[in-house]
Coordinates of N, CA and C and ligand atoms in Angstrom, one line a residue:
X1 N -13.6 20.7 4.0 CA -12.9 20.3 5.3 C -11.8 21.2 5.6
X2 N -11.6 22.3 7.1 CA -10.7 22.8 7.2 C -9.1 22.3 7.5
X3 N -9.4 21.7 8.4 CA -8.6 21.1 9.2 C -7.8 19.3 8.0
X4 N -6.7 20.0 8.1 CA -6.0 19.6 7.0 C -5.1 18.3 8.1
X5 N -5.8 16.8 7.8 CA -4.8 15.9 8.6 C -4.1 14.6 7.5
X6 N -3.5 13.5 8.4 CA -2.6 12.7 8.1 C -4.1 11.9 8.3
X7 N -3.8 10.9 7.2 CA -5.0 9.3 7.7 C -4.0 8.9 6.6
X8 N -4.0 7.6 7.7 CA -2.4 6.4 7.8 C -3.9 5.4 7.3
X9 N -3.4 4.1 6.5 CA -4.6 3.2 6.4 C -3.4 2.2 6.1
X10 N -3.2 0.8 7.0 CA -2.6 -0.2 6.8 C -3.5 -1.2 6.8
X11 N -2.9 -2.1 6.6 CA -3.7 -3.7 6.6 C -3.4 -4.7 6.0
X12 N -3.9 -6.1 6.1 CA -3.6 -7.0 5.4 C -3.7 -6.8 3.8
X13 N -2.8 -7.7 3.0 CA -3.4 -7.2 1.4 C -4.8 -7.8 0.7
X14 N -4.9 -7.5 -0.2 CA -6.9 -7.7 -0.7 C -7.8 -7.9 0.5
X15 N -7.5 -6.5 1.5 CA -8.9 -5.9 1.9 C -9.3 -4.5 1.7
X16 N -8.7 -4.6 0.2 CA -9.3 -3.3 -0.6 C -9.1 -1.8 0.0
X17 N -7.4 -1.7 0.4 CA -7.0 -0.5 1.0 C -6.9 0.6 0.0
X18 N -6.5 0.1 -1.0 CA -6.6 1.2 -2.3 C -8.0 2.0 -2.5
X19 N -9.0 1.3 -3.0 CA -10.3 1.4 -3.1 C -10.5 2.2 -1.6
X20 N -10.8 2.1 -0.8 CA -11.4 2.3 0.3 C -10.6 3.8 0.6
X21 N -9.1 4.0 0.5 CA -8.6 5.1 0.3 C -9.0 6.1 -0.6
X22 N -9.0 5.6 -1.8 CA -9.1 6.8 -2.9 C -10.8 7.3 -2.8
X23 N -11.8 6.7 -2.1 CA -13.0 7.2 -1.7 C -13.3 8.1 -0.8
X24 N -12.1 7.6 0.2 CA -12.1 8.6 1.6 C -11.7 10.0 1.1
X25 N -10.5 10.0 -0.2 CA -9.7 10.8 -0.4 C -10.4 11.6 -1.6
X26 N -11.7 11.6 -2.1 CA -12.3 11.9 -3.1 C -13.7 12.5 -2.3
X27 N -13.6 12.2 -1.0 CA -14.5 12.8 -0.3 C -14.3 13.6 0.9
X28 N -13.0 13.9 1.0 CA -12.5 14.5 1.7 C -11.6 15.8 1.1
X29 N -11.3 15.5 -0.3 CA -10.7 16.5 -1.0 C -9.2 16.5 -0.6
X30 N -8.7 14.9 0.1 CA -7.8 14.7 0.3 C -6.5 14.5 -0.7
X31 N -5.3 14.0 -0.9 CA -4.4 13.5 -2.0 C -4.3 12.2 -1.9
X32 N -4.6 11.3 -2.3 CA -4.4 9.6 -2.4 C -2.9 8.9 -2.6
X33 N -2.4 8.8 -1.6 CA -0.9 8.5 -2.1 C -0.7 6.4 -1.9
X34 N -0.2 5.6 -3.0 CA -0.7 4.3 -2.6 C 1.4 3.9 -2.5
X35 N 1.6 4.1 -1.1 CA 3.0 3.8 -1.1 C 3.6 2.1 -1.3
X36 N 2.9 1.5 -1.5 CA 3.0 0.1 -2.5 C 3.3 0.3 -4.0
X37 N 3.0 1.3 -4.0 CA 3.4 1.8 -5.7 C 4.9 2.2 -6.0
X38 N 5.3 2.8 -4.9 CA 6.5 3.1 -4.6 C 7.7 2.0 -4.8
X39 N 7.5 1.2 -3.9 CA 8.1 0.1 -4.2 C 8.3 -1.1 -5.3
X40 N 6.8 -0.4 -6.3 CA 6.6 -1.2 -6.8 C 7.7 -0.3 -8.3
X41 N 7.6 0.9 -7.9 CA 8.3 1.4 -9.2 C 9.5 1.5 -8.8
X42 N 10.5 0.9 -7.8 CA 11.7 0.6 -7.5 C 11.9 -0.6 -7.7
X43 N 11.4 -1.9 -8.2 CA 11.2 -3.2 -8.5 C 11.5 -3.1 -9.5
X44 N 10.7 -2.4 -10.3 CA 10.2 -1.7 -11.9 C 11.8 -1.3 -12.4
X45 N 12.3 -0.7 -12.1 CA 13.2 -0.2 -12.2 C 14.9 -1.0 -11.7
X46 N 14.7 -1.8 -11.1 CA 15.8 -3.3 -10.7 C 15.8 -3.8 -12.1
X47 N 14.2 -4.6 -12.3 CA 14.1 -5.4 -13.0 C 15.1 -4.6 -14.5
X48 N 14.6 -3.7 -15.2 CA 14.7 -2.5 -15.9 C 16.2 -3.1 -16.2
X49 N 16.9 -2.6 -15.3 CA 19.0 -2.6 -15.4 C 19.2 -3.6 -15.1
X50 N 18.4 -4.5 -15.1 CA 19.1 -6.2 -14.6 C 19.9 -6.8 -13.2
X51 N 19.2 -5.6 -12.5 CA 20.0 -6.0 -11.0 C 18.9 -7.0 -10.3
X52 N 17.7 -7.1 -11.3 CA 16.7 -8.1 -10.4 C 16.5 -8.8 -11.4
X53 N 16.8 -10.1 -11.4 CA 17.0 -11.6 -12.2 C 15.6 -11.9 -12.4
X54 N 15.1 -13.1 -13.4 CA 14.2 -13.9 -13.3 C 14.0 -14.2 -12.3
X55 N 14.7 -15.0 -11.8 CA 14.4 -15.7 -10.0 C 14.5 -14.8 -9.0
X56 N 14.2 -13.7 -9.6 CA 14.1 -12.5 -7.9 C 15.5 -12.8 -7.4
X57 N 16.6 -12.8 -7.7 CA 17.9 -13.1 -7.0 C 18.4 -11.7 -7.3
X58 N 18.7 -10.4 -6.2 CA 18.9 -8.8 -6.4 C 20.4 -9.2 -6.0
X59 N 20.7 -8.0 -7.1 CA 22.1 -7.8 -7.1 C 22.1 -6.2 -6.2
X60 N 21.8 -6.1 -4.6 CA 21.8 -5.3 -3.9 C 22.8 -3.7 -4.0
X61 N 24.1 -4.3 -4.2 CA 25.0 -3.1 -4.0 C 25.0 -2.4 -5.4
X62 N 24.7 -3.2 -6.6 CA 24.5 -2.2 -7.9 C 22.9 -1.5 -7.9
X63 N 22.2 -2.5 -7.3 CA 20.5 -1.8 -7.4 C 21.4 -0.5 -6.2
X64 N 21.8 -0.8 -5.4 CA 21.5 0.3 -4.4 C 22.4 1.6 -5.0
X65 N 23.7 1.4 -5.5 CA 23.9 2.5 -6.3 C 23.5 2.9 -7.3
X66 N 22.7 2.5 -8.2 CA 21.7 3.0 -9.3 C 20.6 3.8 -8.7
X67 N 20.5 3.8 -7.3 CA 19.4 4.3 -7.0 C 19.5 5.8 -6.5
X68 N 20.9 5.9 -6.4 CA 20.7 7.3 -6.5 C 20.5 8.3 -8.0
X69 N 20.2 7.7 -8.6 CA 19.5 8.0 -9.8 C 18.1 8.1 -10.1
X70 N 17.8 7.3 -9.3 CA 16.0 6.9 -9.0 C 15.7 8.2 -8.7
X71 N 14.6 8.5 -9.6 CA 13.2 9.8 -9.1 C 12.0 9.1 -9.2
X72 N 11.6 9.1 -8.3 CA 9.8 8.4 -8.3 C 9.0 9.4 -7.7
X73 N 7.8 10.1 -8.2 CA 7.0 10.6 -8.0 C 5.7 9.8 -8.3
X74 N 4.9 10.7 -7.4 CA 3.1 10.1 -6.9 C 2.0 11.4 -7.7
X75 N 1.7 11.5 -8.8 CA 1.3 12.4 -9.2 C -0.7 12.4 -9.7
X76 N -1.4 12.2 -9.0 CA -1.3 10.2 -8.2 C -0.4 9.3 -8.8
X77 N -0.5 9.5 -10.2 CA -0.1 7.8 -10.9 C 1.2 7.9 -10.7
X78 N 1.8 6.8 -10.9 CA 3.4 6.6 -10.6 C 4.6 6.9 -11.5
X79 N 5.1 8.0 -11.3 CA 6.4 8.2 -12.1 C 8.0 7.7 -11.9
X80 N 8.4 7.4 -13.3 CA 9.9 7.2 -12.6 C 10.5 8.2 -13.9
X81 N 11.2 9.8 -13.4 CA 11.3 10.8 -13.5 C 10.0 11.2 -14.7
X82 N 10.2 11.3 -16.1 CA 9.0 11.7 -16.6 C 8.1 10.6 -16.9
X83 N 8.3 9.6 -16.9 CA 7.2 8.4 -17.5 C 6.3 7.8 -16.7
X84 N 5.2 7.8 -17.4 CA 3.9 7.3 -16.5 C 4.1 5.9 -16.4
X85 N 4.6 5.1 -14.9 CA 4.6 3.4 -15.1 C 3.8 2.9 -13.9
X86 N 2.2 3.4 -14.3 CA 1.2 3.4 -13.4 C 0.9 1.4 -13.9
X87 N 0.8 1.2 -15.2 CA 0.4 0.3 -15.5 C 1.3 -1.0 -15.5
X88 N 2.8 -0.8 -15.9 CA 3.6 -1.6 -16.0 C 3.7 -2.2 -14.4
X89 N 3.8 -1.4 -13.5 CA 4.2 -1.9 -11.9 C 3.3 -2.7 -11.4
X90 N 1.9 -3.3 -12.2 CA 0.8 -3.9 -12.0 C 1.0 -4.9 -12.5
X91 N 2.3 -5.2 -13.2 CA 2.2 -6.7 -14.0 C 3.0 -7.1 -13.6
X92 N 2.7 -8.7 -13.9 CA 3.1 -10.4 -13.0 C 4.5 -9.9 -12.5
X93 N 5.6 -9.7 -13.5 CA 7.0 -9.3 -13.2 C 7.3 -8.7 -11.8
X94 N 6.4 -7.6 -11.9 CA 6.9 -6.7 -10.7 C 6.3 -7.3 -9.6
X95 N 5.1 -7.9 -9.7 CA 4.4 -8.7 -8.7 C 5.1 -9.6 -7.8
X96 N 5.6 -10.6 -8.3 CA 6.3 -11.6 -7.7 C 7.5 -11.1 -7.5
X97 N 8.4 -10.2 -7.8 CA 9.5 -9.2 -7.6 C 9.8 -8.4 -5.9
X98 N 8.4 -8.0 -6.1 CA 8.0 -6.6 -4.9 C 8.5 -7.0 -3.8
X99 N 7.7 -7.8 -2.9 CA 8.2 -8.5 -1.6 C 9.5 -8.6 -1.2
X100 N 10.4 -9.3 -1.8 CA 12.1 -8.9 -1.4 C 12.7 -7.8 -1.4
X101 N 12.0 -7.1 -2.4 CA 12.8 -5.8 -2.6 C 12.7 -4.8 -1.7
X102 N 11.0 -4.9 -1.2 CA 10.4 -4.1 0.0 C 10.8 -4.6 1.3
X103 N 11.5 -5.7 1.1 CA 12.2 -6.3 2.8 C 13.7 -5.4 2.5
X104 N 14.5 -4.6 1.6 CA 15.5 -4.5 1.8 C 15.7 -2.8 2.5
X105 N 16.8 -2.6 3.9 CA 16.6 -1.9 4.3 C 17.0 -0.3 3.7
X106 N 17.8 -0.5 2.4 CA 18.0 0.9 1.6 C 16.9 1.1 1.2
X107 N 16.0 0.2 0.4 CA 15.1 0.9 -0.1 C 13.8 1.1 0.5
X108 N 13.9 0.5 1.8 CA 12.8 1.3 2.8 C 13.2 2.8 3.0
X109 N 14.5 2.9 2.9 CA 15.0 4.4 3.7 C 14.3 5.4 2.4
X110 N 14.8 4.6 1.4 CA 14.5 5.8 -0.5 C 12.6 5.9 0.1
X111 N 11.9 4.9 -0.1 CA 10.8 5.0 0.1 C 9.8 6.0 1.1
X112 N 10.8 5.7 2.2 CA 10.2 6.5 3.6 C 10.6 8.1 2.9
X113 N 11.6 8.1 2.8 CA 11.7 9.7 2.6 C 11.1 10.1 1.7
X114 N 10.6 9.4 0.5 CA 9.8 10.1 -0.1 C 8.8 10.4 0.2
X115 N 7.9 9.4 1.1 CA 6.8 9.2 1.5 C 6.8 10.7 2.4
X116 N 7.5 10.8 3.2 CA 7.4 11.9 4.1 C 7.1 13.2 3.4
X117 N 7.6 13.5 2.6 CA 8.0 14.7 1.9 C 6.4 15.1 1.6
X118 N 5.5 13.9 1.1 CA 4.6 14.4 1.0 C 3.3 14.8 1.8
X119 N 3.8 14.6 3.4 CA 3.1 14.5 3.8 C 2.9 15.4 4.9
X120 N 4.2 16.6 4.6 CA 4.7 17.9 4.9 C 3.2 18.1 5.3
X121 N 2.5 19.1 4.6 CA 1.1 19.9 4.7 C 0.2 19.3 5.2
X122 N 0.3 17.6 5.7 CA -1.0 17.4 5.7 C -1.9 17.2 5.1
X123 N -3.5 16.9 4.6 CA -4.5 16.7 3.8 C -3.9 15.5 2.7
X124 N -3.6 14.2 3.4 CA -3.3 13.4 2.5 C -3.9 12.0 3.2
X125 N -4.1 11.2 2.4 CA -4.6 9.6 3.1 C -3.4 8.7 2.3
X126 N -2.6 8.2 3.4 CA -1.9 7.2 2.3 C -2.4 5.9 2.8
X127 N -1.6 4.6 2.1 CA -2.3 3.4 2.4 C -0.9 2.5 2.1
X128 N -1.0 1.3 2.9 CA 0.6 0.9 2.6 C 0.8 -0.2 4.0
X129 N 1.8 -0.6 4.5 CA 2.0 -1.8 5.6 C 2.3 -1.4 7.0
X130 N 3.2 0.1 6.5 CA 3.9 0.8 8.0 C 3.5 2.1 8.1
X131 N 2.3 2.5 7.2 CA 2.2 3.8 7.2 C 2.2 4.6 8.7
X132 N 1.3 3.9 9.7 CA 0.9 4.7 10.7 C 1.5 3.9 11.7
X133 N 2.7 2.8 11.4 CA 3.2 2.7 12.9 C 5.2 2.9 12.3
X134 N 5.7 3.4 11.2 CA 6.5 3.7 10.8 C 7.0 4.9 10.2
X135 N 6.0 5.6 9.0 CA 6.2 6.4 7.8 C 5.6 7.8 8.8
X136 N 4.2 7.4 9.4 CA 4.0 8.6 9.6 C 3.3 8.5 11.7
X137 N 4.5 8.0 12.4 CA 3.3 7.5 13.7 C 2.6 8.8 14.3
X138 N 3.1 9.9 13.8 CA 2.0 10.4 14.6 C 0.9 10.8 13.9
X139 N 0.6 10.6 12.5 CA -0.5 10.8 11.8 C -2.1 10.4 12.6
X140 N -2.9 11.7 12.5 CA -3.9 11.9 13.5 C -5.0 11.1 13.1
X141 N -4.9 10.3 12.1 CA -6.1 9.3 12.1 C -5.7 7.7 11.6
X142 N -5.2 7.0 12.4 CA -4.9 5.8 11.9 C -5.8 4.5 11.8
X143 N -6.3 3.9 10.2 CA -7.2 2.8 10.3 C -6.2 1.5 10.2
X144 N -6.4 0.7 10.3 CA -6.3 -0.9 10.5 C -7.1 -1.6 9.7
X145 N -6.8 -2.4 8.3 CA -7.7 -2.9 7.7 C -7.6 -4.2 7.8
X146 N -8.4 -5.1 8.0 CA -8.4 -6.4 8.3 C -9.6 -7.5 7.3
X147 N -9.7 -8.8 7.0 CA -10.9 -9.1 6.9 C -10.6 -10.9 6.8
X148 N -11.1 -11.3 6.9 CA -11.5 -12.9 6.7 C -10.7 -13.5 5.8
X149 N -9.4 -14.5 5.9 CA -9.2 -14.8 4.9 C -9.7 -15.5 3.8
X150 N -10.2 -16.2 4.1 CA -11.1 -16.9 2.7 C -12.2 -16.1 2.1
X151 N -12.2 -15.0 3.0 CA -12.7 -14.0 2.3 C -12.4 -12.8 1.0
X152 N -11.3 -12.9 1.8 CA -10.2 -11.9 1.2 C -9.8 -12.6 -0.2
X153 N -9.5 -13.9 0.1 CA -9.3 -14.6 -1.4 C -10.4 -14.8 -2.3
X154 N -11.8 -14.9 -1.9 CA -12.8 -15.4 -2.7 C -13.0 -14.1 -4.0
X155 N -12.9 -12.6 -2.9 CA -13.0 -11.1 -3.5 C -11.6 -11.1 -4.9
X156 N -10.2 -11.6 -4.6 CA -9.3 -11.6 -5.5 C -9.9 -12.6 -6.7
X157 N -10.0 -13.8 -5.7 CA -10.6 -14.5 -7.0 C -12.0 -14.5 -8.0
X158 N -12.4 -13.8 -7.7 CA -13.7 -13.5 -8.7 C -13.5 -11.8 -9.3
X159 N -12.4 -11.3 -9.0 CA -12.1 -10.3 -9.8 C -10.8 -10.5 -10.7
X160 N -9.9 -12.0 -10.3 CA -9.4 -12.2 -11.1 C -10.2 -13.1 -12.9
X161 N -11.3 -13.9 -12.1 CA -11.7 -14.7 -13.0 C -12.5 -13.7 -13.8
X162 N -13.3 -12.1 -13.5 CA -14.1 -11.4 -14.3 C -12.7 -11.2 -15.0
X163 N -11.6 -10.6 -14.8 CA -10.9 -10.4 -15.7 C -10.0 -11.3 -16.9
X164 N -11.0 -12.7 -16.9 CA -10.3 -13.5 -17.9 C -9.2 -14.4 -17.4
X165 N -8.6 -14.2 -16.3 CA -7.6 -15.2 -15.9 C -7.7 -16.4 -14.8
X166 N -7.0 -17.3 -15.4 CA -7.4 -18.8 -15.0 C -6.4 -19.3 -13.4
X167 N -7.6 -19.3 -13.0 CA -6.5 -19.8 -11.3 C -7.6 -20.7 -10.9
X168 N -7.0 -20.8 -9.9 CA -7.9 -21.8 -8.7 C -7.8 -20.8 -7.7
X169 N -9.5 -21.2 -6.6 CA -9.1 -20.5 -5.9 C -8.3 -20.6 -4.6
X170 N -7.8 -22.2 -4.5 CA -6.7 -22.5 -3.9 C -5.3 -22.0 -4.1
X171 N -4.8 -21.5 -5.5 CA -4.1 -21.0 -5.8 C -3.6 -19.3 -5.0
X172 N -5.2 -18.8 -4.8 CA -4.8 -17.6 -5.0 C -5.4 -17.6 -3.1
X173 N -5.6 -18.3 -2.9 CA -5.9 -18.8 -1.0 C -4.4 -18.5 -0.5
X174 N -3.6 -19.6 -1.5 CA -2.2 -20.1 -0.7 C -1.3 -18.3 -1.3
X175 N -1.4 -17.7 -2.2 CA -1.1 -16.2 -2.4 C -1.1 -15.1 -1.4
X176 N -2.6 -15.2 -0.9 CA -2.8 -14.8 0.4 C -2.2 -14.5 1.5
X177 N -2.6 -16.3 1.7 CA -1.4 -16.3 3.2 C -0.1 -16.4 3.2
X178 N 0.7 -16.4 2.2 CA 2.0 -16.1 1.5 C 2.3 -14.7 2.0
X179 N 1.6 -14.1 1.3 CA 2.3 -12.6 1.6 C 1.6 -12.1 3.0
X180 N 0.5 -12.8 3.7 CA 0.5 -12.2 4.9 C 1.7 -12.5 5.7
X181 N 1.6 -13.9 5.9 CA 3.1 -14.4 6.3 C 4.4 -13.0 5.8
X182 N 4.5 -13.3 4.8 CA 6.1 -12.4 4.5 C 5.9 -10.8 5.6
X183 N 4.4 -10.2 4.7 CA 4.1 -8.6 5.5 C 4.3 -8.7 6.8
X184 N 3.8 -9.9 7.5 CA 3.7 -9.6 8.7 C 5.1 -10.1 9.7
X185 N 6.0 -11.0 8.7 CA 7.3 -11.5 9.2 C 8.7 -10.7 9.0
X186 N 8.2 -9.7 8.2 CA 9.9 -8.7 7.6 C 10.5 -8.4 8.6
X187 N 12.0 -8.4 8.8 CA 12.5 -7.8 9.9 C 12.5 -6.2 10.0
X188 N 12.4 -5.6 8.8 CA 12.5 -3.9 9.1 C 10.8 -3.5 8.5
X189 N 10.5 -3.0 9.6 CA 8.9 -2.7 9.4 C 7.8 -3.7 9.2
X190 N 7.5 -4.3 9.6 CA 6.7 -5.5 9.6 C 5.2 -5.0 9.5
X191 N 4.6 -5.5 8.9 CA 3.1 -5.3 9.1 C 2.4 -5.4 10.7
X192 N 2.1 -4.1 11.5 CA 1.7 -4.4 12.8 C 0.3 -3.6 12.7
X193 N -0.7 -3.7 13.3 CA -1.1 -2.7 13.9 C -0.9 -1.8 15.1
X194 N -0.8 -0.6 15.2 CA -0.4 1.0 15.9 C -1.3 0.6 16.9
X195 N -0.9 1.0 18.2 CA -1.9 1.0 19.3 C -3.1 2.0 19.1
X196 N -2.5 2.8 18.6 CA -3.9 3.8 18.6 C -4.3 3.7 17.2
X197 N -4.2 2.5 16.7 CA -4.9 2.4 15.2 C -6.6 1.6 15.8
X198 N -7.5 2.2 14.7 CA -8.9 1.7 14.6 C -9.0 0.6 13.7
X199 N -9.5 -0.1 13.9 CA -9.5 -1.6 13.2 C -10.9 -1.4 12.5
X200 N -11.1 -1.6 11.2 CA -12.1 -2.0 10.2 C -11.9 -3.2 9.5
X201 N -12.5 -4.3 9.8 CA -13.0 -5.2 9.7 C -13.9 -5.2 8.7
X202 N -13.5 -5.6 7.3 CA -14.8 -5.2 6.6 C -15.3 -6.7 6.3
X203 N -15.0 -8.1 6.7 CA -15.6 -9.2 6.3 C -16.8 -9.4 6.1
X204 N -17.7 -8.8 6.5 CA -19.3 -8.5 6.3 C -19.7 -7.2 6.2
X205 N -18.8 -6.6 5.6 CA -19.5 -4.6 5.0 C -19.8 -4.7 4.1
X206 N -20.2 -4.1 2.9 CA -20.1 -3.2 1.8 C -19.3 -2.2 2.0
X207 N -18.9 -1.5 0.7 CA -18.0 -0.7 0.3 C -19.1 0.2 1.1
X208 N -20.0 0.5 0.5 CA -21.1 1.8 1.2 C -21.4 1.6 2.3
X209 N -21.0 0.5 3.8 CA -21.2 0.4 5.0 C -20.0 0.6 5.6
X210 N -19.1 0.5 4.5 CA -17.5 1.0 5.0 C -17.2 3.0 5.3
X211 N -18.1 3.7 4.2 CA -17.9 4.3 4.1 C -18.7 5.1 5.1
X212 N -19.7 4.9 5.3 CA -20.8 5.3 6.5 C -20.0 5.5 7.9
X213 N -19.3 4.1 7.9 CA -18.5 4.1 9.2 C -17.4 5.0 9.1
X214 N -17.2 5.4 7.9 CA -16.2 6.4 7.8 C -16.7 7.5 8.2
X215 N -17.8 8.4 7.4 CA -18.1 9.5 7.9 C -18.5 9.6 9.3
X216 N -19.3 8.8 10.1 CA -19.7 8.7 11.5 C -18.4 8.7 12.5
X217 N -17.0 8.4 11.8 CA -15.9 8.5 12.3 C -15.7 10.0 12.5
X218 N -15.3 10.4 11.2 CA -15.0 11.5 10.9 C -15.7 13.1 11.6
X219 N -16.9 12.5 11.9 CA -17.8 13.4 12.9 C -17.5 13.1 14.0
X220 N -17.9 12.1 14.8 CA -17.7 12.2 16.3 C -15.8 11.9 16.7
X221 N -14.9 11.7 16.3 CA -13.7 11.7 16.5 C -13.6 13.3 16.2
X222 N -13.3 13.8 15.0 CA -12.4 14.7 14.3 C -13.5 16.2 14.2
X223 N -15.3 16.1 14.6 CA -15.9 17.4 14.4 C -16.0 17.5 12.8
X224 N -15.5 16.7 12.1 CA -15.9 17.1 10.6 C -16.8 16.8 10.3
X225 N -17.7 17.2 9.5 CA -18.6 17.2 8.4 C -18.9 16.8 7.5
X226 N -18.8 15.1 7.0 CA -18.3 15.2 5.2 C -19.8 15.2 4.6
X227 N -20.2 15.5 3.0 CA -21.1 15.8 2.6 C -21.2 13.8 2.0
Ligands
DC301 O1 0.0 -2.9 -1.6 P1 0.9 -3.5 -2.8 O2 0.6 -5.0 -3.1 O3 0.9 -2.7 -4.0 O4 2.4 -3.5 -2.2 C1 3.5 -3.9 -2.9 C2 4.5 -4.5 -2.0 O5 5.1 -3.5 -1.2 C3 4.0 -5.6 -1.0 O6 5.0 -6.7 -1.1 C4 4.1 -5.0 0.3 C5 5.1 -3.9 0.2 N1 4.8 -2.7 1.0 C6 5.5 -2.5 2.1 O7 6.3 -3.3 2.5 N2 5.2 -1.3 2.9 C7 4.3 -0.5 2.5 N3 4.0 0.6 3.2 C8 3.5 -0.7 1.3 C9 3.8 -1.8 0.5

């Protein structure tokens, strides 16, 4: 692929924006950047110095001066200056953590500018809540990922239960609309979709009908080619 662009990918959460990214970006010879991770290794790092409590209660003005100490890099996996905390930012702690921290408006600022930086040259797909109506609006290919809620949960919940852990799928229903609620309620950057974003709806795709619709995109919009 010549032509070296920006593809923004937002959406609600577990409709598989990661996945669906790192495929476009493995076939496009793109860079996969998952700016959720970002935040999530700024979480990572509260919790870390004790400015983020058990009860998620942030001690704001010390997190926010500590943070000029913060280095986070996307190498894909997630660094905070040399250490790989690709795995640690995935557990419960940071999980239930994330949300507040990502509503606070310093660390959207720390976030966005890193985000940018990488997005200088072009040939990158990021995926994330504000990518393409915040981080990057004029990025030249903006998707919108959407899908059924009880859909969305049935997919978490049968990948949580292969993985040995005990929920209901009421539990992880009311998780759902929890955080769509919060994403879509934040006062700075709210989960929207961009006017000129394309909406994929995957509640009756496959991953391999998602992707079809990708390349058939990628030709009659953009002239590309993908193999
Ligand atoms: O996609 P995720 O669950 O890893 O995201 C972690 C948190 O960060 C989630 O609470 C939403 C928030 N987030 C955000 O506010 N803006 C983004 N661009 C990406 C994630």
């Amino acid at each position: 692929m010549s032509r070296k662009i920006i593809i923004a990918i937002d959406g609600y959460s577990s409709t598989g924006k990661s996945t669906f990214a790192k495929l476009i970006a493995s076939k496009t010879g793109y860079l996969h950047l998952d700016s959720g991770a970002v935040y999530r290794a700024v979480t990572l790092f509260g919790i870390r110095g004790g400015w983020i409590d058990a009860d998620n209660n942030i001690d704001e003005k010390s997190l926010r001066a500590a943070m000029r100490q913060l280095r986070v890099s996307l190498r894909p996996d997630t660094y905070i200056n040399e250490e790989n905390v690709e795995g640690l930012i995935r557990q419960m702690d940071v999980s239930n953590a994330v949300s507040p921290v990502s509503a606070l408006g310093f660390v959207r600022e720390f976030v966005d500018r890193l985000l940018r930086r990488y997005g200088k040259k072009g040939g990158i797909v990021m995926d994330g809540r504000d990518i393409g109506t915040n981080v990057f609006p004029d990025a030249q290919l903006k998707i919108f990922m959407t899908a059924d809620d009880k859909v969305r949960a049935q997919r978490r919940y049968d990948e949580m239960v292969a993985g040995g852990k005990e929920v209901s799928f009421e539990e992880v229903m009311k998780n759902i609309q929890d955080r769509d609620y919060k994403d879509t309620h934040r006062e700075i950057s709210p989960l929207r979709q961009a006017p000129d974003a394309i909406v994929l709806d995957n509640t009756n795709l496959t991953l391999e009908q998602e992707m079809d619709w990708f390349t058939d995109l990628m030709r009659t919009k953009f002239g590309i080619e993908l193999k």
